[in-house]
Coordinates of C-alpha atoms and ligand atoms in Angstrom, one line a residue:
M10 CA 25.1 34.2 11.2
W11 CA 28.4 35.8 10.0
Q12 CA 30.6 33.9 12.5
D13 CA 31.7 31.3 10.0
F14 CA 31.9 33.7 7.1
P15 CA 35.5 34.9 6.9
L16 CA 34.6 38.1 5.0
F17 CA 32.7 39.4 7.9
P18 CA 34.2 40.4 11.3
P19 CA 32.6 39.0 14.5
S20 CA 29.7 41.0 15.8
A21 CA 30.4 41.9 19.4
S22 CA 28.7 45.1 20.4
T23 CA 25.2 46.3 21.2
T24 CA 25.1 48.2 17.9
S25 CA 26.9 45.9 15.6
G26 CA 23.7 43.8 14.9
S27 CA 21.7 46.8 13.9
I28 CA 24.4 48.1 11.6
D29 CA 24.7 44.7 9.9
A30 CA 20.9 44.7 9.4
L31 CA 21.0 48.1 7.7
Y32 CA 24.0 47.0 5.6
G33 CA 22.2 43.8 4.6
Y34 CA 19.1 45.8 3.7
L35 CA 21.1 48.2 1.5
V36 CA 22.9 45.2 -0.2
A37 CA 19.6 43.4 -0.7
V38 CA 17.8 46.4 -2.3
T39 CA 20.7 47.1 -4.5
A40 CA 21.1 43.5 -5.6
F41 CA 17.3 43.2 -6.3
F42 CA 17.2 46.2 -8.6
S43 CA 20.5 45.3 -10.3
L44 CA 19.1 41.9 -11.1
L45 CA 15.7 43.2 -12.1
I46 CA 17.3 45.6 -14.6
L47 CA 19.6 42.9 -15.9
V48 CA 16.7 40.5 -16.5
L49 CA 14.5 43.2 -18.1
V50 CA 17.2 44.4 -20.4
V51 CA 17.9 40.9 -21.7
T52 CA 14.2 39.9 -21.9
F53 CA 13.2 43.0 -23.7
A54 CA 16.2 42.8 -26.1
V55 CA 15.1 39.3 -27.1
R56 CA 11.4 39.8 -27.1
Y57 CA 11.2 43.1 -28.9
R58 CA 14.1 42.7 -31.3
R59 CA 13.6 44.0 -34.8
R60 CA 11.9 41.5 -37.0
A61 CA 11.3 41.6 -40.8
N62 CA 7.5 41.7 -40.5
G63 CA 7.1 42.5 -36.8
P64 CA 4.4 44.9 -35.5
K65 CA 4.7 48.6 -35.8
V66 CA 6.1 50.4 -32.8
V67 CA 3.5 52.4 -30.9
Q68 CA 4.8 55.5 -29.1
I69 CA 3.4 56.2 -25.6
E70 CA 3.1 59.9 -25.2
G71 CA 3.2 60.3 -21.4
S72 CA 1.3 58.5 -18.8
L73 CA 0.6 60.2 -15.5
R74 CA 0.0 56.9 -13.7
L75 CA 3.3 55.4 -14.8
E76 CA 5.2 58.5 -13.9
L77 CA 3.7 58.7 -10.5
L78 CA 4.5 55.0 -10.0
W79 CA 8.2 55.4 -10.9
T80 CA 8.5 58.5 -8.8
V81 CA 6.7 57.4 -5.7
I82 CA 8.3 53.9 -5.4
P83 CA 11.9 55.1 -5.6
F84 CA 11.1 58.0 -3.2
L85 CA 9.7 55.6 -0.6
I86 CA 12.7 53.3 -1.0
A87 CA 15.2 56.3 -0.7
M88 CA 13.3 57.5 2.4
S89 CA 13.6 54.1 4.0
F90 CA 17.4 54.4 3.6
F91 CA 17.3 57.8 5.1
V92 CA 15.1 57.2 8.1
W93 CA 16.7 53.9 9.0
G94 CA 20.2 55.2 8.4
A95 CA 19.7 58.6 10.2
S96 CA 18.1 57.0 13.3
L97 CA 20.8 54.5 13.6
Y98 CA 23.4 57.2 13.1
V99 CA 21.9 59.3 15.9
R100 CA 21.9 56.2 18.1
V101 CA 25.6 55.3 17.5
S102 CA 26.9 58.8 17.7
R103 CA 25.3 59.8 21.0
A104 CA 27.0 58.1 24.0
P105 CA 24.5 57.1 26.6
L106 CA 24.9 58.9 29.9
N107 CA 26.7 57.1 32.8
A108 CA 29.3 55.7 30.5
T109 CA 32.8 54.9 31.6
D110 CA 35.4 57.3 30.2
V111 CA 38.5 56.3 28.4
Y112 CA 40.8 58.9 27.0
V113 CA 42.6 58.1 23.8
V114 CA 45.5 60.0 22.2
G115 CA 46.7 58.9 18.8
K116 CA 50.1 59.7 17.5
Q117 CA 52.4 58.4 14.8
W118 CA 52.2 55.4 15.3
M119 CA 50.5 54.3 18.4
W120 CA 47.4 54.5 20.5
K121 CA 47.8 55.8 24.0
L122 CA 44.8 55.1 26.3
Q123 CA 44.1 56.3 29.7
H124 CA 41.4 54.9 32.0
A125 CA 39.6 56.8 34.7
T126 CA 41.2 54.4 37.2
G127 CA 44.6 55.7 36.2
H128 CA 45.7 52.7 34.2
R129 CA 47.5 53.5 31.0
E130 CA 47.8 51.3 28.0
I131 CA 49.5 51.5 24.7
N132 CA 47.8 49.8 21.7
D133 CA 45.7 47.6 24.1
L134 CA 42.4 48.4 25.6
H135 CA 40.9 46.2 28.4
V136 CA 37.3 46.6 29.1
P137 CA 34.6 44.6 30.9
V138 CA 31.8 43.0 28.9
G139 CA 28.5 44.7 29.1
R140 CA 29.7 48.1 30.2
T141 CA 29.2 51.3 28.1
I142 CA 32.6 52.8 27.3
R143 CA 32.9 56.4 26.0
L144 CA 36.0 57.3 24.2
T145 CA 37.2 60.9 24.1
M146 CA 39.9 61.0 21.5
T147 CA 42.4 63.4 20.0
S148 CA 45.7 63.3 18.1
E149 CA 49.1 64.7 18.8
D150 CA 50.0 65.0 15.1
V151 CA 48.0 64.0 12.1
I152 CA 44.5 62.5 11.5
H153 CA 44.1 58.9 12.6
S154 CA 41.0 56.8 12.9
F155 CA 40.0 54.5 15.7
F156 CA 38.5 51.4 14.1
V157 CA 37.2 48.3 15.8
P158 CA 35.5 46.2 13.2
A159 CA 33.9 43.8 15.6
F160 CA 32.0 46.7 17.2
R161 CA 31.3 48.3 13.8
M162 CA 32.8 51.4 15.3
K163 CA 35.1 53.8 13.5
R164 CA 35.7 57.5 14.3
D165 CA 38.3 59.8 12.9
V166 CA 40.8 61.2 15.5
L167 CA 41.8 64.7 14.7
P168 CA 44.5 67.0 16.0
G169 CA 43.2 70.2 17.6
G170 CA 39.9 68.8 18.8
Y171 CA 38.0 65.9 20.4
S172 CA 36.0 63.2 18.7
Q173 CA 33.9 60.9 20.8
A174 CA 32.7 57.4 20.3
W175 CA 31.2 54.7 22.4
F176 CA 30.6 51.0 22.5
E177 CA 29.3 48.3 24.7
A178 CA 30.9 45.0 24.1
T179 CA 28.6 42.0 24.3
E180 CA 31.0 39.1 23.7
V181 CA 34.1 38.3 25.7
G182 CA 37.1 38.0 23.4
E183 CA 40.0 39.8 21.7
Y184 CA 39.3 42.1 18.9
H185 CA 41.4 44.0 16.3
L186 CA 41.9 47.7 16.7
F187 CA 43.1 49.5 13.6
C188 CA 44.1 52.9 12.5
A189 CA 41.8 53.5 9.5
E190 CA 43.3 56.7 8.2
Y191 CA 46.6 56.7 6.3
C192 CA 48.9 58.6 8.7
G193 CA 52.4 57.9 7.4
T194 CA 55.0 55.2 7.0
N195 CA 53.9 53.0 9.8
H196 CA 50.2 53.5 9.5
S197 CA 49.7 49.8 8.9
R198 CA 51.5 49.0 12.2
M199 CA 49.3 51.3 14.2
I200 CA 47.2 48.4 15.4
G201 CA 46.2 47.0 18.7
T202 CA 43.8 44.7 20.5
V203 CA 40.7 45.3 22.5
F204 CA 40.3 42.8 25.3
V205 CA 36.7 42.3 26.4
M206 CA 36.7 40.5 29.7
E207 CA 34.3 39.0 32.2
H208 CA 33.9 41.3 35.2
E209 CA 36.0 39.2 37.6
D210 CA 38.8 38.9 35.0
Y211 CA 38.7 42.6 34.5
E212 CA 38.9 43.3 38.2
R213 CA 41.9 40.9 38.3
W214 CA 43.5 42.8 35.5
L215 CA 42.9 46.1 37.2
G216 CA 44.5 44.7 40.4
G217 CA 47.5 43.2 38.6
A218 CA 48.3 46.1 36.3
T219 CA 50.0 49.0 38.0
A220 CA 47.8 52.0 38.1
G221 CA 49.2 55.4 37.7
E222 CA 47.6 58.5 39.0
A223 CA 43.9 58.8 38.0
P224 CA 43.5 61.4 35.4
E225 CA 41.4 63.6 37.7
V226 CA 44.1 63.4 40.4
A227 CA 46.8 64.3 37.9
G228 CA 44.5 67.0 36.5
R229 CA 44.1 68.5 40.0
A230 CA 47.8 68.7 40.5
L231 CA 48.2 70.4 37.1
F232 CA 45.4 72.8 37.9
E233 CA 47.3 73.8 41.0
S234 CA 50.8 73.9 39.6
M235 CA 49.6 76.0 36.6
R236 CA 48.0 78.3 39.1
C237 CA 44.5 78.0 37.5
D238 CA 43.1 78.3 40.9
T239 CA 44.2 81.9 41.3
C240 CA 41.4 83.0 38.9
H241 CA 39.1 80.0 38.9
K242 CA 37.7 79.0 42.2
A243 CA 37.5 75.3 42.0
G244 CA 36.3 74.7 45.5
T245 CA 32.7 75.0 46.6
D246 CA 33.5 78.2 48.4
P247 CA 32.5 81.0 46.1
S248 CA 33.5 83.8 48.4
G249 CA 35.5 86.7 47.1
P250 CA 35.5 88.2 43.6
A251 CA 37.1 85.9 41.0
R252 CA 38.7 86.9 37.8
G253 CA 37.5 83.9 36.0
P254 CA 34.2 82.0 36.1
S255 CA 33.8 79.3 38.7
L256 CA 34.3 75.8 37.4
V257 CA 32.0 74.1 39.9
G258 CA 29.1 72.4 38.1
L259 CA 30.4 73.8 34.8
F260 CA 30.8 70.5 32.9
G261 CA 27.8 69.8 30.8
S262 CA 26.1 73.1 31.6
E263 CA 25.2 75.9 29.2
V264 CA 27.3 79.0 29.4
A265 CA 26.3 82.5 28.4
L266 CA 28.9 84.1 26.3
Q267 CA 30.0 87.7 25.9
G268 CA 28.2 89.4 23.0
G269 CA 25.3 87.0 23.3
G270 CA 25.3 83.3 22.3
R271 CA 25.6 80.3 24.4
A272 CA 27.8 77.3 24.5
V273 CA 27.6 73.9 26.1
A274 CA 30.6 73.2 28.3
D275 CA 31.6 69.9 27.0
E276 CA 35.1 68.5 26.5
G277 CA 35.6 70.4 23.3
Y278 CA 34.6 73.7 24.9
L279 CA 37.0 73.2 27.8
R280 CA 39.9 72.3 25.6
E281 CA 39.3 75.4 23.5
S282 CA 39.0 77.6 26.5
I283 CA 42.4 76.3 27.8
L284 CA 44.2 76.8 24.5
E285 CA 42.3 79.7 23.0
P286 CA 40.7 81.6 25.9
M287 CA 39.6 84.5 23.7
A288 CA 37.5 82.3 21.4
K289 CA 34.6 82.1 23.8
V290 CA 34.6 84.6 26.7
V291 CA 32.0 84.0 29.4
A292 CA 29.6 86.9 29.8
G293 CA 30.5 89.2 32.7
F294 CA 34.2 88.4 32.6
E295 CA 37.2 90.3 31.2
P296 CA 39.1 88.5 28.4
V297 CA 42.3 88.3 30.5
M298 CA 43.1 84.6 30.5
P299 CA 46.4 83.7 28.9
T300 CA 46.6 80.8 26.5
Y301 CA 48.1 77.5 27.7
A302 CA 49.0 76.3 24.2
G303 CA 52.5 74.9 24.1
Q304 CA 52.5 74.5 27.9
L305 CA 50.2 71.5 28.1
G306 CA 50.2 68.3 26.1
E307 CA 47.1 66.6 24.9
E308 CA 47.1 64.1 27.7
Q309 CA 47.5 66.8 30.3
I310 CA 44.6 68.8 28.9
L311 CA 42.5 65.6 29.1
Q312 CA 43.6 65.2 32.8
I313 CA 42.6 68.8 33.6
I314 CA 39.2 68.2 31.9
A315 CA 38.8 65.0 33.9
Y316 CA 39.4 67.1 37.1
I317 CA 36.9 69.8 36.0
K318 CA 34.3 67.1 35.5
T319 CA 34.6 66.2 39.1
L320 CA 33.8 69.7 40.3
K321 CA 30.2 69.5 41.2
A322 CA 28.1 71.7 43.4
E323 CA 27.5 70.3 46.8
G324 CA 24.6 68.0 46.8
A325 CA 24.4 67.8 43.1
R326 CA 25.3 64.6 41.3
Ligands
LIG417 CU1 47.3 56.4 12.5 CU2 46.9 55.5 10.3

């Protein structure tokens, strides 16, 4: 419907249609009431204007019916905004399981993207059509914002933590990628392109582009060179006392913390545990882990996390 309407970007993801529908509804309700009020103001001003020998004004001193009416109707309309908006928000903010991971690092003034296959891109993102892509994003410096209008997807990218977003493209094509948070002199040039491709074309692209090390492979090498394995048994052999908790099957599980409390071992938890090991100490272990802040860059931390994600108990999937 909006394809030929230049004010509206193309709609090319599984959620963009629903977001447009909500947007249309909000605009329609707002326009309806603005018009209604305008018409009533003008009509009443003309009809009930003061005349020389007009009727006497009758004061209405409260009407329960009327008051209920103008309370209940706006309440129901406001609730429709809330219910529709909140359910859509939950849907777009939770990435479906079994998504394909892409790691994004923003910096002044470029987007660095890393695929699970080891392919790296700058300011370009190639994805196959019809596959769910989950972005795990962080910034090396200031706040950026990853914005693909055609997918109706925008998420702030913050230094010092991860933000996640996901999309599933439904139309093959090339789409704008913007930075949507003012981040310095060349903010306006922090742009790129998302290439949505047919599966065969995507496979061809994968074959033609030189792949670097897969993040989990690079992460494993880092894990060993930083000597993480002296305290954290990464293998499936749990023999011998360990100074740190095992990382096998850790990702996505719930961890009991010292002093009570629990935490879900997601990307944010792992990142914090690497940079600020004292923030959340696992119950039953001494707070002896040194910080790796300053020794690891954001991309390297993402690689180590990608490696930890692969550590699964035998037989588990
Ligand atoms: Cu990055 Cu604006």
